[in-house]
mmCIF file of C-alpha atoms in Angstrom:
data_model
loop_
_atom_site.group_PDB
_atom_site.id
_atom_site.type_symbol
_atom_site.label_atom_id
_atom_site.label_comp_id
_atom_site.label_asym_id
_atom_site.label_seq_id
_atom_site.Cartn_x
_atom_site.Cartn_y
_atom_site.Cartn_z
ATOM 1 C CA UNK A 1 33.341 34.347 58.439
ATOM 2 C CA UNK A 2 32.789 35.056 54.807
ATOM 3 C CA UNK A 3 30.008 33.782 53.129
ATOM 4 C CA UNK A 4 30.872 32.834 49.185
ATOM 5 C CA UNK A 5 27.404 31.926 46.321
ATOM 6 C CA UNK A 6 27.422 29.565 43.371
ATOM 7 C CA UNK A 7 25.032 30.797 40.513
ATOM 8 C CA UNK A 8 24.752 27.659 38.565
ATOM 9 C CA UNK A 9 21.722 25.840 36.480
ATOM 10 C CA UNK A 10 23.437 22.277 35.566
ATOM 11 C CA UNK A 11 23.565 19.214 37.141
ATOM 12 C CA UNK A 12 27.034 18.653 36.891
ATOM 13 C CA UNK A 13 28.426 21.202 38.647
ATOM 14 C CA UNK A 14 25.026 21.654 41.520
ATOM 15 C CA UNK A 15 26.936 18.059 42.077
ATOM 16 C CA UNK A 16 30.438 18.750 42.904
ATOM 17 C CA UNK A 17 29.066 21.967 44.861
ATOM 18 C CA UNK A 18 26.808 18.961 47.258
ATOM 19 C CA UNK A 19 29.875 17.082 46.971
ATOM 20 C CA UNK A 20 32.507 19.843 47.935
ATOM 21 C CA UNK A 21 32.210 23.292 49.588
ATOM 22 C CA UNK A 22 31.005 21.830 52.462
ATOM 23 C CA UNK A 23 35.148 21.332 52.929
ATOM 24 C CA UNK A 24 36.028 24.499 51.739
ATOM 25 C CA UNK A 25 36.356 27.065 54.113
ATOM 26 C CA UNK A 26 33.533 29.865 54.582
ATOM 27 C CA UNK A 27 29.668 29.389 54.754
ATOM 28 C CA UNK A 28 28.269 28.774 51.431
ATOM 29 C CA UNK A 29 25.388 28.975 49.360
ATOM 30 C CA UNK A 30 23.345 27.556 46.127
ATOM 31 C CA UNK A 31 21.846 29.602 43.583
ATOM 32 C CA UNK A 32 20.285 26.963 41.142
ATOM 33 C CA UNK A 33 17.065 29.513 39.314
ATOM 34 C CA UNK A 34 17.636 33.347 37.996
ATOM 35 C CA UNK A 35 14.795 34.290 40.320
ATOM 36 C CA UNK A 36 16.828 33.671 43.292
ATOM 37 C CA UNK A 37 19.751 35.955 41.743
ATOM 38 C CA UNK A 38 18.177 39.315 43.879
ATOM 39 C CA UNK A 39 19.890 42.288 44.360
ATOM 40 C CA UNK A 40 17.893 42.042 48.365
ATOM 41 C CA UNK A 41 18.726 38.430 48.665
ATOM 42 C CA UNK A 42 22.996 38.505 47.963
ATOM 43 C CA UNK A 43 22.516 41.728 50.570
ATOM 44 C CA UNK A 44 21.519 40.044 52.850
ATOM 45 C CA UNK A 45 24.140 36.976 52.785
ATOM 46 C CA UNK A 46 27.022 39.583 51.652
ATOM 47 C CA UNK A 47 29.216 37.497 50.246
ATOM 48 C CA UNK A 48 32.482 37.834 50.086
ATOM 49 C CA UNK A 49 32.714 35.887 46.062
ATOM 50 C CA UNK A 50 29.556 35.042 43.967
ATOM 51 C CA UNK A 51 31.525 32.573 41.651
ATOM 52 C CA UNK A 52 28.980 31.785 38.717
ATOM 53 C CA UNK A 53 29.913 28.679 37.382
ATOM 54 C CA UNK A 54 27.817 27.903 33.437
ATOM 55 C CA UNK A 55 25.372 30.212 34.237
ATOM 56 C CA UNK A 56 23.197 31.269 30.762
ATOM 57 C CA UNK A 57 21.689 34.577 31.441
ATOM 58 C CA UNK A 58 23.307 37.764 31.616
ATOM 59 C CA UNK A 59 23.891 38.849 35.500
ATOM 60 C CA UNK A 60 22.499 42.744 36.805
ATOM 61 C CA UNK A 61 25.234 45.729 36.341
ATOM 62 C CA UNK A 62 24.427 46.628 40.629
ATOM 63 C CA UNK A 63 25.191 42.846 41.626
ATOM 64 C CA UNK A 64 28.371 43.171 38.655
ATOM 65 C CA UNK A 65 29.060 46.736 40.438
ATOM 66 C CA UNK A 66 28.330 46.030 44.109
ATOM 67 C CA UNK A 67 30.174 42.547 44.614
ATOM 68 C CA UNK A 68 33.383 40.542 42.916
ATOM 69 C CA UNK A 69 31.368 37.938 40.346
ATOM 70 C CA UNK A 70 33.520 34.855 38.825
ATOM 71 C CA UNK A 71 32.359 33.464 36.083
ATOM 72 C CA UNK A 72 34.623 30.680 33.985
ATOM 73 C CA UNK A 73 35.300 30.849 30.907
ATOM 74 C CA UNK A 74 36.524 28.228 28.721
ATOM 75 C CA UNK A 75 38.840 30.302 26.638
ATOM 76 C CA UNK A 76 42.655 31.576 27.027
ATOM 77 C CA UNK A 77 41.079 35.281 27.221
ATOM 78 C CA UNK A 78 41.257 37.357 25.089
ATOM 79 C CA UNK A 79 40.637 34.489 22.822
ATOM 80 C CA UNK A 80 37.333 33.423 22.835
ATOM 81 C CA UNK A 81 35.849 36.003 24.302
ATOM 82 C CA UNK A 82 31.616 34.815 24.033
ATOM 83 C CA UNK A 83 29.568 32.549 23.632
ATOM 84 C CA UNK A 84 29.495 29.253 22.452
ATOM 85 C CA UNK A 85 33.125 28.561 23.577
ATOM 86 C CA UNK A 86 33.586 24.643 23.679
ATOM 87 C CA UNK A 87 31.357 24.488 20.317
ATOM 88 C CA UNK A 88 33.905 27.571 19.131
ATOM 89 C CA UNK A 89 37.468 25.707 20.555
ATOM 90 C CA UNK A 90 36.067 22.031 18.920
ATOM 91 C CA UNK A 91 34.784 23.503 15.358
ATOM 92 C CA UNK A 92 38.076 25.538 15.025
ATOM 93 C CA UNK A 93 40.518 22.539 15.698
ATOM 94 C CA UNK A 94 41.175 22.861 19.235
ATOM 95 C CA UNK A 95 42.863 20.200 21.016
ATOM 96 C CA UNK A 96 42.704 21.949 24.170
ATOM 97 C CA UNK A 97 42.078 25.148 26.640
ATOM 98 C CA UNK A 98 42.332 27.112 29.172
ATOM 99 C CA UNK A 99 39.513 27.325 31.428
ATOM 100 C CA UNK A 100 39.597 30.979 32.634
ATOM 101 C CA UNK A 101 38.924 32.653 36.333
ATOM 102 C CA UNK A 102 37.735 36.381 35.161
ATOM 103 C CA UNK A 103 36.487 38.812 37.140
ATOM 104 C CA UNK A 104 33.065 39.847 35.534
ATOM 105 C CA UNK A 105 32.456 43.158 33.807
ATOM 106 C CA UNK A 106 29.919 44.878 32.243
ATOM 107 C CA UNK A 107 31.125 43.739 28.612
ATOM 108 C CA UNK A 108 31.202 40.284 27.838
ATOM 109 C CA UNK A 109 34.334 37.542 29.265
ATOM 110 C CA UNK A 110 36.230 40.979 29.546
ATOM 111 C CA UNK A 111 36.811 41.638 33.173
ATOM 112 C CA UNK A 112 40.554 41.176 34.598
ATOM 113 C CA UNK A 113 41.839 37.201 35.158
ATOM 114 C CA UNK A 114 41.989 35.581 38.578
ATOM 115 C CA UNK A 115 44.007 32.405 37.259
ATOM 116 C CA UNK A 116 43.345 29.978 34.461
ATOM 117 C CA UNK A 117 43.918 25.919 33.882
ATOM 118 C CA UNK A 118 44.722 24.176 30.663
ATOM 119 C CA UNK A 119 41.497 22.405 30.070
ATOM 120 C CA UNK A 120 41.637 19.685 27.245
ATOM 121 C CA UNK A 121 38.101 19.067 25.185
ATOM 122 C CA UNK A 122 38.743 15.120 24.096
ATOM 123 C CA UNK A 123 35.573 12.688 24.544
ATOM 124 C CA UNK A 124 31.786 14.781 23.839
ATOM 125 C CA UNK A 125 30.283 18.084 25.633
ATOM 126 C CA UNK A 126 29.248 16.246 28.500
ATOM 127 C CA UNK A 127 32.500 14.439 29.144
ATOM 128 C CA UNK A 128 34.610 17.951 28.131
ATOM 129 C CA UNK A 129 31.692 20.072 30.813
ATOM 130 C CA UNK A 130 32.203 17.580 33.552
ATOM 131 C CA UNK A 131 35.557 17.824 33.518
ATOM 132 C CA UNK A 132 36.140 21.358 33.544
ATOM 133 C CA UNK A 133 33.115 21.853 36.657
ATOM 134 C CA UNK A 134 35.688 19.556 38.202
ATOM 135 C CA UNK A 135 38.836 22.198 37.212
ATOM 136 C CA UNK A 136 36.012 24.973 38.436
ATOM 137 C CA UNK A 137 35.547 24.027 41.811
ATOM 138 C CA UNK A 138 39.654 22.847 42.285
ATOM 139 C CA UNK A 139 40.049 27.322 41.649
ATOM 140 C CA UNK A 140 37.011 27.597 42.996
ATOM 141 C CA UNK A 141 38.929 26.032 46.120
ATOM 142 C CA UNK A 142 41.481 28.562 45.612
ATOM 143 C CA UNK A 143 40.081 31.741 45.079
ATOM 144 C CA UNK A 144 38.263 31.220 48.812
ATOM 145 C CA UNK A 145 42.330 30.075 50.026
ATOM 146 C CA UNK A 146 44.409 31.971 47.988
ATOM 147 C CA UNK A 147 41.916 35.784 47.155
ATOM 148 C CA UNK A 148 44.288 36.234 44.209
ATOM 149 C CA UNK A 149 44.437 39.039 42.372
ATOM 150 C CA UNK A 150 42.543 40.084 39.400
ATOM 151 C CA UNK A 151 44.930 40.412 36.539
ATOM 152 C CA UNK A 152 43.564 42.715 33.393
ATOM 153 C CA UNK A 153 43.873 41.285 30.279
ATOM 154 C CA UNK A 154 46.560 41.710 28.229
ATOM 155 C CA UNK A 155 46.722 40.103 23.849
ATOM 156 C CA UNK A 156 44.016 40.337 20.673
ATOM 157 C CA UNK A 157 40.946 40.277 21.725
ATOM 158 C CA UNK A 158 39.371 37.154 19.696
ATOM 159 C CA UNK A 159 34.875 37.437 20.038
ATOM 160 C CA UNK A 160 33.229 33.903 19.412
ATOM 161 C CA UNK A 161 30.035 34.128 18.058
ATOM 162 C CA UNK A 162 27.063 32.839 20.002
ATOM 163 C CA UNK A 163 25.873 29.319 17.965
ATOM 164 C CA UNK A 164 22.668 29.979 16.637
ATOM 165 C CA UNK A 165 19.962 25.405 16.930
ATOM 166 C CA UNK A 166 20.067 25.698 12.658
ATOM 167 C CA UNK A 167 24.063 25.610 12.925
ATOM 168 C CA UNK A 168 23.568 22.104 14.616
ATOM 169 C CA UNK A 169 22.484 20.472 10.915
ATOM 170 C CA UNK A 170 24.465 18.640 8.728
ATOM 171 C CA UNK A 171 25.443 19.534 5.187
ATOM 172 C CA UNK A 172 25.491 16.416 2.383
ATOM 173 C CA UNK A 173 29.703 17.957 2.424
ATOM 174 C CA UNK A 174 30.930 18.051 5.711
ATOM 175 C CA UNK A 175 34.011 16.259 6.417
ATOM 176 C CA UNK A 176 33.868 12.861 8.063
ATOM 177 C CA UNK A 177 36.319 15.001 10.873
ATOM 178 C CA UNK A 178 33.845 18.222 11.102
ATOM 179 C CA UNK A 179 30.640 15.655 11.040
ATOM 180 C CA UNK A 180 32.171 13.653 14.090
ATOM 181 C CA UNK A 181 33.240 16.926 15.640
ATOM 182 C CA UNK A 182 29.738 18.400 15.594
ATOM 183 C CA UNK A 183 27.783 15.252 16.911
ATOM 184 C CA UNK A 184 30.756 15.577 19.977
ATOM 185 C CA UNK A 185 30.754 18.746 20.620
ATOM 186 C CA UNK A 186 26.487 18.756 20.899
ATOM 187 C CA UNK A 187 26.051 16.158 22.769
ATOM 188 C CA UNK A 188 25.403 17.034 26.609
ATOM 189 C CA UNK A 189 22.224 18.136 28.792
ATOM 190 C CA UNK A 190 20.062 21.656 26.955
ATOM 191 C CA UNK A 191 22.243 21.340 23.641
ATOM 192 C CA UNK A 192 20.071 21.116 20.684
ATOM 193 C CA UNK A 193 21.969 17.998 18.755
ATOM 194 C CA UNK A 194 23.352 17.437 15.697
ATOM 195 C CA UNK A 195 21.175 16.755 13.008
ATOM 196 C CA UNK A 196 20.372 15.306 9.701
ATOM 197 C CA UNK A 197 16.440 15.956 7.828
ATOM 198 C CA UNK A 198 14.365 14.053 5.131
ATOM 199 C CA UNK A 199 11.938 16.131 4.358
ATOM 200 C CA UNK A 200 8.886 15.826 8.099
ATOM 201 C CA UNK A 201 12.133 13.174 9.444
ATOM 202 C CA UNK A 202 14.310 14.045 11.278
ATOM 203 C CA UNK A 203 17.810 11.765 12.619
ATOM 204 C CA UNK A 204 19.104 13.750 15.773
ATOM 205 C CA UNK A 205 23.108 11.852 16.527
ATOM 206 C CA UNK A 206 24.559 11.238 19.079
ATOM 207 C CA UNK A 207 27.277 8.536 21.044
ATOM 208 C CA UNK A 208 29.743 8.833 18.789
ATOM 209 C CA UNK A 209 32.830 7.569 18.394
ATOM 210 C CA UNK A 210 35.479 6.504 15.450
ATOM 211 C CA UNK A 211 35.731 2.787 14.127
ATOM 212 C CA UNK A 212 38.292 1.652 11.710
ATOM 213 C CA UNK A 213 36.343 2.646 8.698
ATOM 214 C CA UNK A 214 33.614 5.261 10.008
ATOM 215 C CA UNK A 215 32.148 6.033 12.761
ATOM 216 C CA UNK A 216 29.370 4.502 14.617
ATOM 217 C CA UNK A 217 26.623 7.357 16.645
ATOM 218 C CA UNK A 218 23.487 6.349 18.350
ATOM 219 C CA UNK A 219 20.748 7.883 16.540
ATOM 220 C CA UNK A 220 17.454 9.670 17.749
ATOM 221 C CA UNK A 221 14.545 9.246 13.654
ATOM 222 C CA UNK A 222 11.700 10.947 15.159
ATOM 223 C CA UNK A 223 8.705 12.896 12.740
ATOM 224 C CA UNK A 224 8.627 16.770 13.014
ATOM 225 C CA UNK A 225 5.496 18.785 12.157
ATOM 226 C CA UNK A 226 6.851 21.081 10.147
ATOM 227 C CA UNK A 227 9.796 20.865 7.171
ATOM 228 C CA UNK A 228 11.526 23.639 8.837
#
């Protein structure tokens, strides 16, 4: 019986793991802390695949070379390789995308593709990530059961830059649609919320929705120690 590993830190993926993998073939192991992802531990498990849904760190090259590592990237690669895919897609006006299961190699998001599935970008970031998690574990189940051959990427490479926290600031000249999209695309656990500053007063926005005459949102207001 084969062993399989899922390495993830996000609550929505951990919940899906706990509720679903018991029905999948094989023996399953969860890694939810960076310090546990070691070559020594993985050599003991000898996993057929290591799945990385929403992993936030570079995986050491010796692990990539020794095991079949699969990540799930929220773009139709080779379009959209790189960081902050959800935010980069939304700010560019995309309403849907492809969730791509690809083999991890040294070059970021450049490995061969196992499969792709359509993913809607409606709702806020939390909604999208939870929808993506459901789809991710469908794809994991398919890969385990069917062992598809990964196919090299083809087409023009487009790379996305990783967004910086200061890009969450809402500017005076922003359109209402971009105001809405910026709030919703950052509305998830551990992401820097969209904000406005007045001196040392900071207003953070979440739970945005459209109304007939504009937008409605939750605003968290607090005082900071400096004016950066």
